[in-house]
mmCIF file of C-alpha atoms in Angstrom:
data_model
loop_
_atom_site.group_PDB
_atom_site.id
_atom_site.type_symbol
_atom_site.label_atom_id
_atom_site.label_comp_id
_atom_site.label_asym_id
_atom_site.label_seq_id
_atom_site.Cartn_x
_atom_site.Cartn_y
_atom_site.Cartn_z
ATOM 1 C CA MET W 1 110.858 114.799 94.297
ATOM 2 C CA ALA W 2 107.989 115.735 96.610
ATOM 3 C CA VAL W 3 106.195 112.450 95.922
ATOM 4 C CA PHE W 4 109.394 110.541 96.641
ATOM 5 C CA LEU W 5 109.880 112.397 99.924
ATOM 6 C CA CYS W 6 106.325 111.675 101.090
ATOM 7 C CA GLY W 7 106.425 108.065 99.957
ATOM 8 C CA LEU W 8 109.691 107.525 101.804
ATOM 9 C CA ASP W 9 108.069 108.296 105.153
ATOM 10 C CA HIS W 10 105.466 105.552 104.777
ATOM 11 C CA LEU W 11 107.815 102.773 105.872
ATOM 12 C CA VAL W 12 111.076 104.518 106.691
ATOM 13 C CA LEU W 13 110.576 103.789 110.395
ATOM 14 C CA LEU W 14 110.365 99.998 110.064
ATOM 15 C CA THR W 15 114.100 99.444 110.499
ATOM 16 C CA ALA W 16 114.269 102.177 113.148
ATOM 17 C CA LEU W 17 111.593 100.773 115.482
ATOM 18 C CA THR W 18 114.126 98.832 117.549
ATOM 19 C CA ALA W 19 116.161 101.993 118.209
ATOM 20 C CA ILE W 20 113.042 104.023 119.038
ATOM 21 C CA ARG W 21 111.860 101.380 121.497
ATOM 22 C CA SER W 22 115.289 101.490 123.125
ATOM 23 C CA ASP W 23 115.103 105.284 123.593
ATOM 24 C CA PHE W 24 111.493 105.486 124.762
ATOM 25 C CA GLY W 25 111.483 102.297 126.861
ATOM 26 C CA ARG W 26 108.164 100.859 127.961
ATOM 27 C CA GLU W 27 106.343 103.848 126.511
ATOM 28 C CA ALA W 28 107.026 102.499 123.016
ATOM 29 C CA ASP W 29 105.295 99.122 123.245
ATOM 30 C CA ALA W 30 104.039 97.146 120.247
ATOM 31 C CA ALA W 31 100.823 99.179 119.990
ATOM 32 C CA ALA W 32 102.701 102.497 120.124
ATOM 33 C CA ALA W 33 105.145 101.277 117.481
ATOM 34 C CA GLY W 34 102.240 100.525 115.171
ATOM 35 C CA TRP W 35 100.918 104.050 115.635
ATOM 36 C CA PHE W 36 104.281 105.530 114.662
ATOM 37 C CA VAL W 37 103.444 104.198 111.192
ATOM 38 C CA ASN W 38 99.650 104.550 111.239
ATOM 39 C CA ALA W 39 99.647 108.132 112.581
ATOM 40 C CA TYR W 40 101.183 109.117 109.232
ATOM 41 C CA LEU W 41 98.837 106.922 107.195
ATOM 42 C CA VAL W 42 95.554 108.066 108.774
ATOM 43 C CA PRO W 43 95.575 111.701 107.505
ATOM 44 C CA VAL W 44 97.014 110.539 104.178
ATOM 45 C CA ALA W 45 94.024 108.214 103.955
ATOM 46 C CA VAL W 46 91.176 110.514 104.989
ATOM 47 C CA LEU W 47 92.165 113.997 103.780
ATOM 48 C CA PRO W 48 92.802 113.679 99.986
ATOM 49 C CA PRO W 49 89.084 113.857 99.024
ATOM 50 C CA LEU W 50 89.018 117.319 100.611
ATOM 51 C CA VAL W 51 92.146 118.494 98.805
ATOM 52 C CA SER W 52 90.427 119.254 95.488
ATOM 53 C CA ARG W 53 87.870 121.469 97.250
ATOM 54 C CA PHE W 54 90.553 123.487 99.038
ATOM 55 C CA ALA W 55 92.592 123.659 95.831
ATOM 56 C CA ALA W 56 89.597 125.117 93.987
ATOM 57 C CA ARG W 57 89.446 127.918 96.562
ATOM 58 C CA VAL W 58 93.115 128.778 97.103
ATOM 59 C CA GLY W 59 94.766 127.351 93.985
ATOM 60 C CA GLN W 60 96.550 124.054 93.436
ATOM 61 C CA LEU W 61 100.067 125.501 93.440
ATOM 62 C CA ARG W 62 99.499 127.563 96.584
ATOM 63 C CA LEU W 63 98.073 124.556 98.448
ATOM 64 C CA PHE W 64 100.883 122.325 97.162
ATOM 65 C CA THR W 65 103.507 124.765 98.495
ATOM 66 C CA ALA W 66 101.747 125.133 101.831
ATOM 67 C CA ALA W 67 101.542 121.358 102.172
ATOM 68 C CA LEU W 68 105.316 121.096 101.678
ATOM 69 C CA VAL W 69 105.802 123.583 104.528
ATOM 70 C CA VAL W 70 103.470 121.578 106.808
ATOM 71 C CA PHE W 71 105.252 118.316 105.941
ATOM 72 C CA THR W 72 108.637 119.888 106.684
ATOM 73 C CA ALA W 73 107.447 121.322 110.017
ATOM 74 C CA GLY W 74 106.067 117.913 111.009
ATOM 75 C CA SER W 75 109.385 116.292 110.153
ATOM 76 C CA ALA W 76 111.295 118.743 112.351
ATOM 77 C CA ALA W 77 108.865 118.155 115.226
ATOM 78 C CA ALA W 78 109.264 114.384 114.870
ATOM 79 C CA ALA W 79 113.048 114.700 114.988
ATOM 80 C CA CYS W 80 112.774 116.646 118.254
ATOM 81 C CA SER W 81 110.368 114.183 119.882
ATOM 82 C CA ALA W 82 111.225 113.045 123.397
ATOM 83 C CA THR W 83 108.108 110.931 124.033
ATOM 84 C CA ALA W 84 106.085 108.419 122.074
ATOM 85 C CA GLY W 85 103.004 110.634 122.229
ATOM 86 C CA PHE W 86 104.815 113.662 120.806
ATOM 87 C CA LEU W 87 106.290 111.558 118.000
ATOM 88 C CA THR W 88 102.832 110.238 117.156
ATOM 89 C CA MET W 89 101.388 113.755 116.927
ATOM 90 C CA ALA W 90 104.317 114.947 114.808
ATOM 91 C CA ARG W 91 103.659 112.078 112.439
ATOM 92 C CA VAL W 92 100.044 113.252 112.126
ATOM 93 C CA VAL W 93 101.303 116.687 111.041
ATOM 94 C CA GLN W 94 103.630 115.046 108.525
ATOM 95 C CA GLY W 95 100.770 112.994 107.133
ATOM 96 C CA THR W 96 98.556 116.065 106.827
ATOM 97 C CA GLY W 97 101.095 117.695 104.523
ATOM 98 C CA ALA W 98 101.608 114.503 102.523
ATOM 99 C CA ALA W 99 97.828 114.119 102.101
ATOM 100 C CA ALA W 100 97.801 117.234 99.896
ATOM 101 C CA ILE W 101 101.201 116.803 98.253
ATOM 102 C CA MET W 102 100.566 113.397 96.704
ATOM 103 C CA PRO W 103 97.249 113.959 94.837
ATOM 104 C CA LEU W 104 98.123 117.535 93.819
ATOM 105 C CA SER W 105 101.443 116.412 92.371
ATOM 106 C CA LEU W 106 99.598 114.039 90.041
ATOM 107 C CA THR W 107 97.186 116.669 88.743
ATOM 108 C CA LEU W 108 99.953 119.264 88.393
ATOM 109 C CA VAL W 109 101.796 116.825 86.123
ATOM 110 C CA ALA W 110 98.762 115.579 84.209
ATOM 111 C CA LEU W 111 97.400 119.009 83.317
ATOM 112 C CA VAL W 112 100.585 120.141 81.549
ATOM 113 C CA VAL W 113 101.567 116.901 79.771
ATOM 114 C CA PRO W 114 100.206 116.050 76.290
ATOM 115 C CA VAL W 115 98.320 112.744 76.135
ATOM 116 C CA HIS W 116 100.852 111.064 73.849
ATOM 117 C CA ARG W 117 103.645 111.714 76.357
ATOM 118 C CA ARG W 118 101.640 111.135 79.497
ATOM 119 C CA PRO W 119 102.166 107.352 79.905
ATOM 120 C CA VAL W 120 105.943 107.658 80.303
ATOM 121 C CA LEU W 121 105.890 110.735 82.555
ATOM 122 C CA LEU W 122 103.064 109.420 84.730
ATOM 123 C CA GLY W 123 104.908 106.125 84.855
ATOM 124 C CA VAL W 124 107.880 107.967 86.325
ATOM 125 C CA TRP W 125 105.561 109.697 88.825
ATOM 126 C CA GLY W 126 104.042 106.415 89.969
ATOM 127 C CA ALA W 127 107.347 104.569 89.997
ATOM 128 C CA LEU W 128 108.958 107.229 92.193
ATOM 129 C CA GLY W 129 106.163 106.845 94.725
ATOM 130 C CA GLY W 130 106.507 103.075 94.675
ATOM 131 C CA LEU W 131 110.290 103.250 94.855
ATOM 132 C CA ALA W 132 110.115 105.573 97.856
ATOM 133 C CA VAL W 133 107.810 103.212 99.753
ATOM 134 C CA ALA W 134 110.050 100.268 98.936
ATOM 135 C CA VAL W 135 113.358 101.987 99.698
ATOM 136 C CA GLY W 136 112.120 103.391 103.017
ATOM 137 C CA PRO W 137 113.395 100.491 105.164
ATOM 138 C CA LEU W 138 116.825 100.670 103.488
ATOM 139 C CA VAL W 139 117.163 104.422 104.074
ATOM 140 C CA GLY W 140 115.918 104.075 107.636
ATOM 141 C CA GLY W 141 118.402 101.291 108.362
ATOM 142 C CA ALA W 142 121.325 103.255 106.965
ATOM 143 C CA VAL W 143 120.455 106.416 108.902
ATOM 144 C CA VAL W 144 119.936 104.567 112.186
ATOM 145 C CA GLN W 145 123.159 102.589 111.742
ATOM 146 C CA TRP W 146 125.394 105.672 111.362
ATOM 147 C CA GLY W 147 123.413 108.432 113.042
ATOM 148 C CA GLY W 148 120.242 107.952 115.009
ATOM 149 C CA TRP W 149 116.544 107.499 114.351
ATOM 150 C CA GLN W 150 116.042 111.287 114.635
ATOM 151 C CA TYR W 151 117.998 111.800 111.423
ATOM 152 C CA VAL W 152 115.328 109.861 109.555
ATOM 153 C CA PHE W 153 113.230 112.995 110.015
ATOM 154 C CA TRP W 154 115.973 115.647 109.907
ATOM 155 C CA LEU W 155 116.684 114.407 106.372
ATOM 156 C CA ASN W 156 113.333 115.812 105.244
ATOM 157 C CA VAL W 157 113.874 119.336 106.544
ATOM 158 C CA PRO W 158 116.407 120.765 104.054
ATOM 159 C CA LEU W 159 114.796 118.887 101.171
ATOM 160 C CA GLY W 160 111.319 120.124 102.118
ATOM 161 C CA CYS W 161 112.512 123.729 102.350
ATOM 162 C CA PHE W 162 114.209 123.458 98.962
ATOM 163 C CA LEU W 163 111.121 121.969 97.293
ATOM 164 C CA ALA W 164 108.799 124.618 98.749
ATOM 165 C CA ALA W 165 111.044 127.377 97.385
ATOM 166 C CA ALA W 166 111.482 125.627 94.022
ATOM 167 C CA ALA W 167 107.706 125.224 93.633
ATOM 168 C CA ARG W 168 107.193 128.977 93.990
ATOM 169 C CA VAL W 169 109.958 129.761 91.487
ATOM 170 C CA PHE W 170 109.532 127.144 88.746
ATOM 171 C CA LEU W 171 105.870 126.075 88.796
ATOM 172 C CA ARG W 172 102.810 127.999 87.703
ATOM 173 C CA GLU W 173 99.174 127.654 88.641
ATOM 174 C CA PRO W 174 97.406 125.318 86.173
ATOM 175 C CA PRO W 175 93.869 125.874 84.873
ATOM 176 C CA SER W 176 91.284 125.057 87.522
ATOM 177 C CA ALA W 177 89.552 121.703 87.206
ATOM 178 C CA PRO W 178 86.520 121.747 89.503
ATOM 179 C CA ALA W 179 85.297 118.522 91.030
ATOM 180 C CA ALA W 180 81.553 118.270 90.710
ATOM 181 C CA ALA W 181 79.236 116.002 92.622
ATOM 182 C CA MET W 182 77.445 115.434 89.362
ATOM 183 C CA ALA W 183 79.069 116.333 86.056
ATOM 184 C CA PRO W 184 78.104 115.940 82.403
ATOM 185 C CA THR W 185 80.330 113.755 80.280
ATOM 186 C CA ARG W 186 80.150 114.552 76.603
ATOM 187 C CA SER W 187 80.859 111.586 74.337
ATOM 188 C CA ARG W 188 81.178 111.269 70.596
ATOM 189 C CA SER W 189 80.382 108.226 68.529
ATOM 190 C CA ALA W 190 81.363 107.547 64.938
ATOM 191 C CA ALA W 191 77.920 106.160 64.167
ATOM 192 C CA ALA W 192 75.801 108.734 65.959
ATOM 193 C CA GLY W 193 76.860 112.342 65.885
ATOM 194 C CA GLN W 194 77.051 113.962 69.289
ATOM 195 C CA SER W 195 75.298 113.091 72.517
ATOM 196 C CA THR W 196 75.503 114.120 76.123
ATOM 197 C CA VAL W 197 75.634 111.416 78.746
ATOM 198 C CA TRP W 198 75.029 112.312 82.379
ATOM 199 C CA ARG W 199 76.827 110.227 84.935
ATOM 200 C CA PHE W 200 76.627 110.589 88.656
ATOM 201 C CA LEU W 201 80.131 111.323 89.834
ATOM 202 C CA PRO W 202 80.604 111.139 93.603
ATOM 203 C CA GLY W 203 83.998 112.805 93.805
ATOM 204 C CA SER W 204 85.697 111.028 90.946
ATOM 205 C CA GLY W 205 83.081 109.471 88.721
ATOM 206 C CA VAL W 206 81.301 106.138 88.981
ATOM 207 C CA SER W 207 82.049 103.589 86.289
ATOM 208 C CA ARG W 208 83.162 100.017 86.313
ATOM 209 C CA GLY W 209 86.643 100.905 85.127
ATOM 210 C CA LEU W 210 87.186 103.635 87.710
ATOM 211 C CA LEU W 211 85.880 101.490 90.548
ATOM 212 C CA ALA W 212 88.242 98.727 89.429
ATOM 213 C CA VAL W 213 91.179 101.152 89.482
ATOM 214 C CA HIS W 214 90.288 102.163 93.033
ATOM 215 C CA ALA W 215 89.993 98.487 93.992
ATOM 216 C CA CYS W 216 93.450 97.826 92.529
ATOM 217 C CA GLY W 217 94.949 100.624 94.620
ATOM 218 C CA PHE W 218 93.296 99.339 97.786
ATOM 219 C CA LEU W 219 94.339 95.723 97.244
ATOM 220 C CA MET W 220 97.945 96.473 96.259
ATOM 221 C CA HIS W 221 98.530 98.737 99.252
ATOM 222 C CA ALA W 222 96.762 96.381 101.659
ATOM 223 C CA GLY W 223 98.802 93.407 100.497
ATOM 224 C CA VAL W 224 102.167 95.162 100.235
ATOM 225 C CA PHE W 225 101.977 97.157 103.465
ATOM 226 C CA GLY W 226 100.608 94.222 105.402
ATOM 227 C CA THR W 227 103.425 91.908 104.350
ATOM 228 C CA VAL W 228 106.280 94.435 104.295
ATOM 229 C CA PHE W 229 105.466 95.660 107.812
ATOM 230 C CA TRP W 230 106.487 92.215 109.125
ATOM 231 C CA LEU W 231 108.815 91.031 106.382
ATOM 232 C CA ALA W 232 111.153 94.020 106.871
ATOM 233 C CA GLN W 233 111.503 93.083 110.555
ATOM 234 C CA PHE W 234 112.430 89.449 109.813
ATOM 235 C CA PRO W 235 116.201 90.004 109.248
ATOM 236 C CA GLN W 236 116.572 91.777 112.603
ATOM 237 C CA ALA W 237 114.017 89.958 114.761
ATOM 238 C CA VAL W 238 114.781 86.435 113.535
ATOM 239 C CA GLN W 239 118.236 86.342 111.966
ATOM 240 C CA GLY W 240 119.964 88.973 114.126
ATOM 241 C CA HIS W 241 121.109 91.418 111.429
ATOM 242 C CA SER W 242 121.789 95.093 112.109
ATOM 243 C CA PRO W 243 119.427 97.786 110.746
ATOM 244 C CA TRP W 244 121.806 98.563 107.871
ATOM 245 C CA GLU W 245 122.273 94.888 107.031
ATOM 246 C CA ALA W 246 118.516 94.358 107.124
ATOM 247 C CA GLY W 247 117.973 97.229 104.696
ATOM 248 C CA LEU W 248 120.790 96.064 102.463
ATOM 249 C CA ARG W 249 119.379 92.547 102.202
ATOM 250 C CA ILE W 250 116.171 93.858 100.661
ATOM 251 C CA LEU W 251 118.056 95.998 98.140
ATOM 252 C CA PRO W 252 117.182 93.685 95.182
ATOM 253 C CA TRP W 253 113.540 94.391 95.924
ATOM 254 C CA THR W 254 113.935 98.138 96.398
ATOM 255 C CA ALA W 255 116.194 98.567 93.351
ATOM 256 C CA MET W 256 113.831 96.867 90.894
ATOM 257 C CA PRO W 257 111.710 99.986 90.205
ATOM 258 C CA LEU W 258 114.812 101.780 88.904
ATOM 259 C CA VAL W 259 115.240 99.105 86.248
ATOM 260 C CA VAL W 260 111.656 98.073 85.548
ATOM 261 C CA ALA W 261 109.757 101.374 85.696
ATOM 262 C CA PRO W 262 111.243 102.987 82.545
ATOM 263 C CA LEU W 263 110.677 99.781 80.570
ATOM 264 C CA ALA W 264 107.150 99.484 81.930
ATOM 265 C CA GLY W 265 106.420 103.062 80.887
ATOM 266 C CA LEU W 266 107.499 102.326 77.321
ATOM 267 C CA MET W 267 105.506 99.101 77.268
ATOM 268 C CA MET W 268 102.440 100.904 78.603
ATOM 269 C CA GLY W 269 102.583 103.291 75.654
ATOM 270 C CA ARG W 270 102.053 100.276 73.378
ATOM 271 C CA THR W 271 99.751 98.015 75.378
ATOM 272 C CA GLY W 272 97.974 100.374 77.721
ATOM 273 C CA ALA W 273 97.846 100.212 81.505
ATOM 274 C CA ARG W 274 95.675 97.135 81.989
ATOM 275 C CA PRO W 275 98.180 94.404 81.006
ATOM 276 C CA VAL W 276 100.881 96.111 83.078
ATOM 277 C CA LEU W 277 98.602 96.191 86.140
ATOM 278 C CA VAL W 278 97.750 92.495 85.753
ATOM 279 C CA ALA W 279 101.435 91.589 85.437
ATOM 280 C CA GLY W 280 102.231 93.631 88.545
ATOM 281 C CA PHE W 281 99.686 91.750 90.652
ATOM 282 C CA LEU W 282 100.837 88.389 89.268
ATOM 283 C CA LEU W 283 104.424 89.054 90.317
ATOM 284 C CA THR W 284 103.324 90.368 93.715
ATOM 285 C CA ALA W 285 101.293 87.220 94.375
ATOM 286 C CA ALA W 286 104.215 85.059 93.272
ATOM 287 C CA SER W 287 106.559 86.928 95.600
ATOM 288 C CA SER W 288 104.371 86.492 98.693
ATOM 289 C CA GLY W 289 103.726 82.848 97.888
ATOM 290 C CA TRP W 290 107.430 82.151 97.403
ATOM 291 C CA PHE W 291 108.361 83.704 100.734
ATOM 292 C CA ALA W 292 105.597 81.782 102.496
ATOM 293 C CA LEU W 293 106.982 78.509 101.102
ATOM 294 C CA VAL W 294 110.718 78.962 101.689
ATOM 295 C CA LEU W 295 111.048 81.300 104.682
ATOM 296 C CA THR W 296 112.408 79.676 107.848
ATOM 297 C CA PRO W 297 114.609 81.034 110.675
ATOM 298 C CA GLN W 298 117.584 79.430 108.894
ATOM 299 C CA SER W 299 116.596 80.458 105.353
ATOM 300 C CA ASP W 300 119.577 81.077 103.104
ATOM 301 C CA TYR W 301 119.576 84.480 101.447
ATOM 302 C CA ALA W 302 119.809 82.881 98.004
ATOM 303 C CA MET W 303 116.421 81.245 98.629
ATOM 304 C CA GLN W 304 114.887 84.608 99.461
ATOM 305 C CA LEU W 305 116.264 86.367 96.378
ATOM 306 C CA PRO W 306 113.591 85.219 93.841
ATOM 307 C CA GLY W 307 110.856 86.565 96.113
ATOM 308 C CA LEU W 308 112.651 89.885 96.493
ATOM 309 C CA LEU W 309 113.092 90.280 92.732
ATOM 310 C CA ALA W 310 109.495 89.321 91.920
ATOM 311 C CA GLY W 311 108.113 91.641 94.598
ATOM 312 C CA GLY W 312 110.173 94.574 93.358
ATOM 313 C CA MET W 313 109.131 94.044 89.744
ATOM 314 C CA GLY W 314 105.472 93.699 90.728
ATOM 315 C CA MET W 315 105.490 96.955 92.654
ATOM 316 C CA ALA W 316 107.305 98.760 89.849
ATOM 317 C CA LEU W 317 104.771 97.626 87.261
ATOM 318 C CA PHE W 318 101.804 98.589 89.419
ATOM 319 C CA PHE W 319 103.034 102.036 90.430
ATOM 320 C CA THR W 320 104.007 102.783 86.826
ATOM 321 C CA ALA W 321 100.627 101.848 85.342
ATOM 322 C CA ALA W 322 98.235 102.964 88.088
ATOM 323 C CA PRO W 323 98.274 106.739 87.334
ATOM 324 C CA GLU W 324 97.562 106.194 83.635
ATOM 325 C CA ALA W 325 94.799 103.698 84.427
ATOM 326 C CA LEU W 326 93.215 106.231 86.769
ATOM 327 C CA LEU W 327 93.258 109.107 84.269
ATOM 328 C CA ALA W 328 92.183 106.879 81.370
ATOM 329 C CA ASN W 329 88.954 106.172 83.271
ATOM 330 C CA THR W 330 88.334 109.766 84.395
ATOM 331 C CA SER W 331 87.339 112.919 82.545
ATOM 332 C CA GLU W 332 89.818 115.775 82.670
ATOM 333 C CA ARG W 333 87.480 118.015 84.679
ATOM 334 C CA CYS W 334 87.189 115.360 87.390
ATOM 335 C CA ALA W 335 90.879 114.363 87.453
ATOM 336 C CA PRO W 336 91.732 116.244 90.689
ATOM 337 C CA ALA W 337 88.846 114.644 92.573
ATOM 338 C CA ALA W 338 89.634 111.222 91.123
ATOM 339 C CA SER W 339 93.255 111.561 92.189
ATOM 340 C CA GLY W 340 92.216 112.563 95.715
ATOM 341 C CA VAL W 341 89.800 109.669 96.086
ATOM 342 C CA ASN W 342 92.343 107.218 94.717
ATOM 343 C CA SER W 343 95.025 108.438 97.120
ATOM 344 C CA SER W 344 92.571 108.036 99.985
ATOM 345 C CA VAL W 345 91.572 104.545 98.917
ATOM 346 C CA ARG W 346 95.207 103.482 98.651
ATOM 347 C CA GLU W 347 96.083 104.715 102.112
ATOM 348 C CA ILE W 348 92.964 103.142 103.605
ATOM 349 C CA GLY W 349 94.207 99.935 102.016
ATOM 350 C CA ALA W 350 97.591 100.421 103.671
ATOM 351 C CA LEU W 351 95.928 101.004 107.052
ATOM 352 C CA ALA W 352 93.740 97.949 106.597
ATOM 353 C CA GLY W 353 96.731 95.875 105.539
ATOM 354 C CA VAL W 354 98.853 96.803 108.553
ATOM 355 C CA GLY W 355 95.933 96.332 110.947
ATOM 356 C CA ALA W 356 94.757 93.022 109.500
ATOM 357 C CA SER W 357 98.275 91.615 109.251
ATOM 358 C CA THR W 358 98.949 92.537 112.884
ATOM 359 C CA VAL W 359 95.823 90.669 113.995
ATOM 360 C CA LEU W 360 96.719 87.685 111.816
ATOM 361 C CA PHE W 361 100.334 87.665 112.977
ATOM 362 C CA THR W 362 99.293 87.812 116.639
ATOM 363 C CA TYR W 363 96.774 85.011 116.143
ATOM 364 C CA SER W 364 99.190 82.722 114.267
ATOM 365 C CA GLY W 365 102.521 83.557 115.947
ATOM 366 C CA SER W 366 104.316 86.053 118.148
ATOM 367 C CA THR W 367 107.579 87.911 118.637
ATOM 368 C CA ALA W 368 108.576 85.549 121.471
ATOM 369 C CA GLY W 369 111.118 83.684 119.350
ATOM 370 C CA PRO W 370 112.343 83.056 115.770
ATOM 371 C CA ALA W 371 110.082 80.051 115.200
ATOM 372 C CA MET W 372 106.923 81.791 116.371
ATOM 373 C CA PHE W 373 107.799 84.953 114.439
ATOM 374 C CA THR W 374 108.300 82.948 111.247
ATOM 375 C CA HIS W 375 105.048 81.051 111.779
ATOM 376 C CA GLY W 376 103.094 84.284 112.136
ATOM 377 C CA LEU W 377 104.870 85.803 109.146
ATOM 378 C CA ALA W 378 103.936 82.823 106.962
ATOM 379 C CA ALA W 379 100.241 83.402 107.677
ATOM 380 C CA VAL W 380 100.629 87.066 106.757
ATOM 381 C CA LEU W 381 102.413 86.160 103.517
ATOM 382 C CA TRP W 382 99.700 83.721 102.411
ATOM 383 C CA ALA W 383 97.104 86.415 103.082
ATOM 384 C CA GLY W 384 99.180 88.815 100.983
ATOM 385 C CA ALA W 385 99.254 86.352 98.096
ATOM 386 C CA ALA W 386 95.466 85.963 98.282
ATOM 387 C CA THR W 387 95.029 89.753 98.283
ATOM 388 C CA ALA W 388 97.191 90.045 95.175
ATOM 389 C CA GLY W 389 95.063 87.338 93.556
ATOM 390 C CA LEU W 390 91.989 89.499 94.059
ATOM 391 C CA GLY W 391 93.987 92.365 92.564
ATOM 392 C CA ILE W 392 94.494 90.359 89.375
ATOM 393 C CA LEU W 393 90.712 90.112 88.960
ATOM 394 C CA ALA W 394 90.256 93.833 89.616
ATOM 395 C CA ALA W 395 93.039 94.786 87.185
ATOM 396 C CA ALA W 396 91.450 92.701 84.440
ATOM 397 C CA VAL W 397 88.344 94.922 84.382
ATOM 398 C CA THR W 398 89.957 98.357 84.616
ATOM 399 C CA GLY W 399 88.028 99.753 81.686
ATOM 400 C CA PRO W 400 89.860 101.290 78.719
ATOM 401 C CA ALA W 401 93.406 100.092 78.241
ATOM 402 C CA ARG W 402 94.603 103.556 77.256
ATOM 403 C CA ILE W 403 93.533 106.855 75.753
ATOM 404 C CA ARG W 404 94.195 107.185 72.043
ATOM 405 C CA VAL W 405 94.289 110.585 70.386
ATOM 406 C CA PRO W 406 91.987 110.553 67.320
ATOM 407 C CA ALA W 407 93.747 110.556 63.975
ATOM 408 C CA GLY W 408 94.329 113.988 62.536
ATOM 409 C CA LYS W 409 93.928 115.696 65.884
ATOM 410 C CA PRO W 410 96.851 117.310 67.705
ATOM 411 C CA ALA W 411 97.747 115.677 71.003
ATOM 412 C CA ALA W 412 97.005 118.886 72.871
ATOM 413 C CA ALA W 413 93.358 118.679 71.735
ATOM 414 C CA ALA W 414 92.845 115.746 74.048
ATOM 415 C CA LEU W 415 93.388 118.083 76.975
ATOM 416 C CA ASP W 416 90.727 120.557 75.839
ATOM 417 C CA PRO W 417 88.436 120.919 78.863
ATOM 418 C CA ALA W 418 85.539 122.052 76.670
ATOM 419 C CA VAL W 419 84.957 118.570 75.255
ATOM 420 C CA THR W 420 85.757 115.498 77.316
ATOM 421 C CA ARG W 421 85.924 112.504 75.002
ATOM 422 C CA ARG W 422 85.281 108.953 76.029
ATOM 423 C CA PRO W 423 88.579 107.022 75.882
ATOM 424 C CA THR W 424 88.871 104.557 73.035
ATOM 425 C CA VAL W 425 89.021 100.959 74.253
ATOM 426 C CA LEU W 426 91.785 99.093 72.443
#
């Protein structure tokens, strides 16, 4: 629930930007509107690598609860904003809380779930985050249509208070998992008895598979955020739909994770994360390419539907498989640091995607009219398809497909921090 709440605020403002500009007037120009989104993404991008260090000092559960309080306070401040500058600063506070909530939620789940059940549960974790990002424009449009843009943030306050209280009542502090700058990885081979392999681990561990997982996170977020930032504005800016209608028209895309994620989690238990990641990038590239080919100011909704469905399925597959791919390429003792670095890399990708797409859109088109908007959007979409193509290459080299518990060993043994086994490549 906490991951969903934080993910929702990534893009929830997209369908509310028109209403915010109307309230703030000239103060909320195009640059300020971009910062309403980026002010949240910047702390989410830069702070997660520090989270594991603070968690080691104060405890993961205590920091997780405190982060929920900070996120809730930032949401209340944003709802009370009367100027663009105050709203931007409130979004920074929100992002600071989310920067700790998202990586800690992954480690809190991973440390208490047996390996043989982890793919499905981590698939749910990742899918909820992806669903929240995707459903943000729909929720924002509905709230603005029947209330006001302030209620986009008021919605977080009671939920944040409830989650902070529930965390203190129902969760317990897991065993500490320190993040070392250099950590020994003990591996066992069937041919040679026991050996100790030292790997330099800056934060999360350096290996080809782990670097590929980080690259996948960067590329998916850069491509998706860069295209969605402009694509979600197309129904209002070009075709004249209301905020609610704009959100409703992308419902096939936002609803796909609900259908695909559980199936992807089951499939991942059989095939591992790598094939699911590759499929996710393939569908994402197909979605962007389809939109770039068929989108015009007069585009019929039926022509847009295949792109919406493919994009939703691609995101669902990626967000389901990414957590398992990350942990399959990371030792248990370094999981908190790996999660923090991966969260940071993803959000840096989102920042880069929004920034680069804005430059590309401005260079190729403008918001002066439907034709120019569509022309700029097409350039952004082709760039998104190319980014997803690079993601396919990165996903293909994400190291071990999955972790397999050795025969005759209980599943819980795989979580023994005393011996970190090298994952079996299937």
